[in-house]
Amino acid sequence: MRPRPAVAALLLSLLVIEGWVWTQRHQFAGVEVTYRVLHLAQMLMLIVVAYLAGRNRPAEPLWSSTRWLILAGLLFSFGGDLINSFLFDLSHIIEPQTLLSIVPFAIAHCLYITCFWRLGRAGPSPFPTPLILFTLFAWPILAASLWLVLVDYEAGPLLKWLSLGYAHMVVLMALVSLWPLKALGLKAWVAAAGGLIFLLSDSVFGAWLTEGRDRPLWTSQVIWVTYFLAQMCMMHVPLMRESDHD
C-alpha cells in the first residue's frame, strides 16, 4: 500500500475536524464527546495506515524491527489517547487523570528512542561516539531546564516527580531523533521532525497538565495538531528505506 492518499486524507481530517470544533467553541460542551471520539478514530486510522504501508514488503532486519517498534509506539500512544479522551472516568485512581497517560506515552517514547538509536548507529555514516557522549551530557541539563520552565512550582510532589521523569524521556527522544540525519542523510528528516514536533506538543501539554479537560480549547487543539503531525512523521520512519527509490 502506498500511504500518500491516506496521508492526504488524514491531513484533511485534521483540518476539517479542528476547524469544525473551533466554530463550535462557544457550545463546546455539546460536541465534546464527538470531538474526542473523532480524535481516537484519527489515531486508529493512522495506526492502520502504518501497518498496511509496510505489510508484505521485504526488508532487512533493521528496517523490519524499525517498523514494529514504530507500530508498538503508536499503539501505546493510543492507550494514552484513550486516557486523555476523558471518555472513561479514571479520576478515582489519580487526579488529574491525565497523569495516568504518562505511563503509556513514556513507553512509546522508549520505543521511539530505541528506533532512532539503532538507525543513528546504522548506515554509511553512524552517529559518532563523541557526539553521543555530548548528547548524554546535554540531555539532563535540557530536560531539567524545560521542566523548571513548564511545571508549576506549587504542584504536588507526585506531579513534580512524574513530570520530571517524563521531561527527561521526551527530551532524550527529541535529541536522539536527530541521529538518523547523520547516519542516513536528509531522507531521515521525518525522524527529526517527529522528535522535535513531539517535544513542542509535550511542552504545551506539560504547561497545562494540571488543568486537564479544563484547559482552554485552543490549547487542546495545539496539543492535538502537533501530536498528530508528530505521529504521522513517526509512521513514515520505516518508509525511509524506500525513499531513495521513489
Coordinates of C-alpha atoms in Angstrom, one line a residue:
M1 CA 0.0 0.0 0.0
R2 CA 1.3 3.5 -0.9
P3 CA 0.3 5.7 2.0
R4 CA 0.2 9.1 0.2
P5 CA -3.6 9.2 -0.5
A6 CA -4.2 8.0 3.1
V7 CA -1.8 10.6 4.5
A8 CA -3.6 13.3 2.5
A9 CA -6.9 12.1 3.9
L10 CA -5.5 12.2 7.5
L11 CA -4.3 15.7 7.0
L12 CA -7.6 16.8 5.6
S13 CA -9.4 15.2 8.5
L14 CA -7.2 17.2 10.9
L15 CA -8.0 20.5 9.1
V16 CA -11.8 19.7 8.9
I17 CA -12.2 18.5 12.5
E18 CA -10.2 21.2 14.2
G19 CA -11.9 23.9 12.0
W20 CA -15.3 22.5 12.8
V21 CA -14.8 22.3 16.6
W22 CA -13.5 25.9 16.6
T23 CA -16.7 27.1 15.1
Q24 CA -18.5 25.3 17.9
R25 CA -16.2 26.7 20.7
H26 CA -19.0 28.7 22.4
Q27 CA -21.0 25.5 22.8
F28 CA -18.1 23.0 23.1
A29 CA -19.8 21.0 25.9
G30 CA -22.4 19.9 23.4
V31 CA -19.8 18.5 20.9
E32 CA -17.0 17.4 23.2
V33 CA -17.7 13.7 23.2
T34 CA -17.9 13.7 19.4
Y35 CA -14.7 15.7 19.2
R36 CA -12.9 13.2 21.5
V37 CA -14.2 10.2 19.6
L38 CA -13.1 11.7 16.3
H39 CA -9.6 12.1 17.7
L40 CA -9.5 8.4 18.6
A41 CA -10.7 7.5 15.2
Q42 CA -8.0 9.6 13.6
M43 CA -5.3 7.8 15.6
L44 CA -6.7 4.4 14.9
M45 CA -6.8 5.2 11.2
L46 CA -3.1 6.3 11.3
I47 CA -2.2 3.0 13.0
V48 CA -4.0 1.1 10.3
V49 CA -2.2 3.0 7.6
A50 CA 1.2 2.5 9.3
Y51 CA 0.5 -1.2 9.4
L52 CA -0.7 -1.6 5.8
A53 CA 2.1 0.6 4.4
G54 CA 4.8 -1.9 5.5
R55 CA 2.9 -5.1 5.1
N56 CA 4.2 -7.7 2.6
R57 CA 7.3 -5.6 1.9
P58 CA 10.6 -7.5 2.2
A59 CA 13.1 -5.7 4.5
E60 CA 16.3 -6.5 6.2
P61 CA 16.2 -7.0 10.0
L62 CA 17.0 -3.3 10.9
W63 CA 14.0 -2.0 8.9
S64 CA 11.7 -4.8 9.9
S65 CA 12.4 -4.1 13.6
T66 CA 12.0 -0.4 13.0
R67 CA 8.5 -1.0 11.6
W68 CA 7.5 -3.0 14.6
L69 CA 9.0 -0.5 17.1
I70 CA 7.1 2.3 15.5
L71 CA 3.8 0.3 15.4
A72 CA 4.2 -0.6 19.1
G73 CA 4.9 3.1 19.9
L74 CA 1.7 4.1 18.0
L75 CA -0.3 1.6 19.9
F76 CA 0.9 2.6 23.3
S77 CA 0.3 6.3 22.3
F78 CA -3.3 5.3 21.5
G79 CA -3.5 4.0 25.1
G80 CA -2.5 7.4 26.3
D81 CA -5.1 9.0 24.0
L82 CA -7.8 6.8 25.5
I83 CA -7.0 8.1 29.0
N84 CA -6.8 11.7 27.8
S85 CA -10.1 11.5 25.9
F86 CA -11.9 11.6 29.3
L87 CA -14.5 9.2 27.8
F88 CA -13.6 7.0 30.8
D89 CA -13.6 8.5 34.2
L90 CA -10.4 7.4 35.9
S91 CA -10.3 10.3 38.4
H92 CA -10.8 7.8 41.3
I93 CA -7.3 6.5 40.6
I94 CA -5.5 9.8 40.4
E95 CA -6.4 13.4 39.8
P96 CA -6.0 14.8 37.2
Q97 CA -6.3 11.6 35.3
T98 CA -4.0 12.9 32.6
L99 CA -1.2 11.9 34.9
L100 CA -2.0 8.3 34.1
S101 CA -1.3 8.9 30.4
I102 CA 2.4 9.5 31.3
V103 CA 2.9 5.7 31.5
P104 CA 1.8 4.6 28.0
F105 CA 3.3 7.8 26.5
A106 CA 6.6 7.1 28.2
I107 CA 6.7 3.6 26.9
A108 CA 6.0 4.9 23.4
H109 CA 8.9 7.3 23.7
C110 CA 11.2 4.5 24.9
L111 CA 10.3 2.6 21.7
Y112 CA 10.9 5.6 19.6
I113 CA 14.3 6.2 21.3
T114 CA 15.3 2.6 20.6
C115 CA 14.3 3.0 17.0
F116 CA 16.2 6.3 16.5
W117 CA 19.2 5.0 18.4
R118 CA 19.5 1.9 16.2
L119 CA 19.0 3.9 13.0
G120 CA 21.5 6.5 14.1
R121 CA 24.2 3.8 14.6
A122 CA 23.5 2.2 11.2
G123 CA 24.0 3.4 7.6
P124 CA 27.1 4.6 5.9
S125 CA 27.9 7.3 8.4
P126 CA 26.9 6.2 12.0
F127 CA 26.4 8.9 14.6
P128 CA 29.9 9.3 16.2
T129 CA 30.7 8.3 19.8
P130 CA 31.9 11.8 20.8
L131 CA 28.5 13.3 19.8
I132 CA 26.7 10.5 21.6
L133 CA 28.6 11.5 24.8
F134 CA 27.7 15.1 24.2
T135 CA 24.0 14.2 23.7
L136 CA 24.1 12.3 27.0
F137 CA 25.8 15.3 28.7
A138 CA 23.3 17.9 27.4
W139 CA 20.3 15.7 27.9
P140 CA 19.7 16.1 31.7
I141 CA 20.5 19.8 31.6
L142 CA 18.0 20.5 28.8
A143 CA 15.4 18.2 30.4
A144 CA 15.7 19.9 33.8
S145 CA 15.6 23.3 32.3
L146 CA 12.4 22.5 30.3
W147 CA 10.8 21.1 33.5
L148 CA 11.6 24.1 35.5
V149 CA 10.1 26.4 32.9
L150 CA 6.9 24.4 32.4
V151 CA 5.9 22.9 35.7
D152 CA 4.2 24.9 38.4
Y153 CA 6.4 25.4 41.4
E154 CA 3.4 24.8 43.7
A155 CA 2.5 21.5 42.1
G156 CA 2.3 18.4 44.4
P157 CA 5.2 16.1 44.8
L158 CA 3.7 13.3 42.7
L159 CA 3.1 15.7 39.7
K160 CA 6.6 17.1 40.1
W161 CA 8.4 13.7 40.1
L162 CA 6.3 12.2 37.3
S163 CA 6.7 15.3 35.1
L164 CA 10.4 15.5 35.8
G165 CA 10.9 11.9 34.6
Y166 CA 8.7 12.4 31.6
A167 CA 10.6 15.6 30.6
H168 CA 13.8 13.5 30.6
M169 CA 12.1 10.9 28.3
V170 CA 10.8 13.5 25.8
V171 CA 14.0 15.5 25.6
L172 CA 16.1 12.3 25.1
M173 CA 13.7 11.2 22.3
A174 CA 14.0 14.6 20.6
L175 CA 17.8 14.6 20.8
V176 CA 18.1 11.0 19.5
S177 CA 15.7 11.7 16.7
L178 CA 18.5 13.9 15.2
W179 CA 20.9 11.0 15.0
P180 CA 19.5 9.3 11.8
L181 CA 20.2 12.6 9.9
K182 CA 23.9 11.9 10.3
A183 CA 23.7 8.2 9.6
L184 CA 21.2 8.1 6.8
G185 CA 21.2 11.6 5.3
L186 CA 18.4 14.1 4.6
K187 CA 15.9 11.4 3.9
A188 CA 15.8 11.0 7.7
W189 CA 14.2 14.4 8.1
V190 CA 10.9 12.7 9.1
A191 CA 12.6 11.2 12.2
A192 CA 14.0 14.6 13.3
A193 CA 10.7 16.4 12.5
G194 CA 8.7 13.8 14.5
G195 CA 11.0 14.2 17.5
L196 CA 11.1 17.9 17.6
I197 CA 7.3 18.3 17.0
F198 CA 6.7 15.8 19.8
L199 CA 8.8 18.0 22.0
L200 CA 6.7 21.0 21.2
S201 CA 3.5 19.1 21.7
D202 CA 4.5 17.6 25.1
S203 CA 5.8 21.0 26.2
V204 CA 2.4 22.6 25.7
F205 CA 0.8 19.5 27.3
G206 CA 3.1 19.8 30.3
A207 CA 2.4 23.5 30.7
W208 CA -1.3 22.8 31.0
L209 CA -1.1 19.4 32.7
T210 CA -2.9 20.1 35.9
E211 CA -5.9 21.7 34.1
G212 CA -6.8 18.5 32.3
R213 CA -10.0 18.9 30.4
D214 CA -10.5 22.4 31.9
R215 CA -7.7 23.9 29.8
P216 CA -8.7 26.3 27.0
L217 CA -9.9 24.8 23.8
W218 CA -7.2 26.4 21.7
T219 CA -4.6 24.7 23.9
S220 CA -6.1 21.3 23.4
Q221 CA -6.2 21.9 19.7
V222 CA -2.5 23.0 19.6
I223 CA -1.6 19.8 21.6
W224 CA -3.6 17.5 19.3
V225 CA -2.5 19.0 16.0
T226 CA 1.2 19.0 16.9
Y227 CA 0.9 15.5 18.5
F228 CA -0.9 14.1 15.4
L229 CA 1.6 15.6 13.0
A230 CA 4.5 14.1 15.1
Q231 CA 2.8 10.7 14.9
M232 CA 2.4 11.0 11.2
C233 CA 6.2 11.6 10.9
M234 CA 6.8 8.5 13.1
M235 CA 4.6 6.5 10.8
H236 CA 6.9 7.4 7.9
V237 CA 10.1 6.4 9.7
P238 CA 10.1 2.8 8.5
L239 CA 9.4 4.0 4.9
M240 CA 12.6 6.0 4.8
R241 CA 14.3 2.9 3.4
E242 CA 12.3 3.2 0.2
S243 CA 12.6 6.9 -0.3
D244 CA 15.8 6.6 -2.4
H245 CA 13.7 4.6 -4.9
D246 CA 10.7 6.9 -5.1

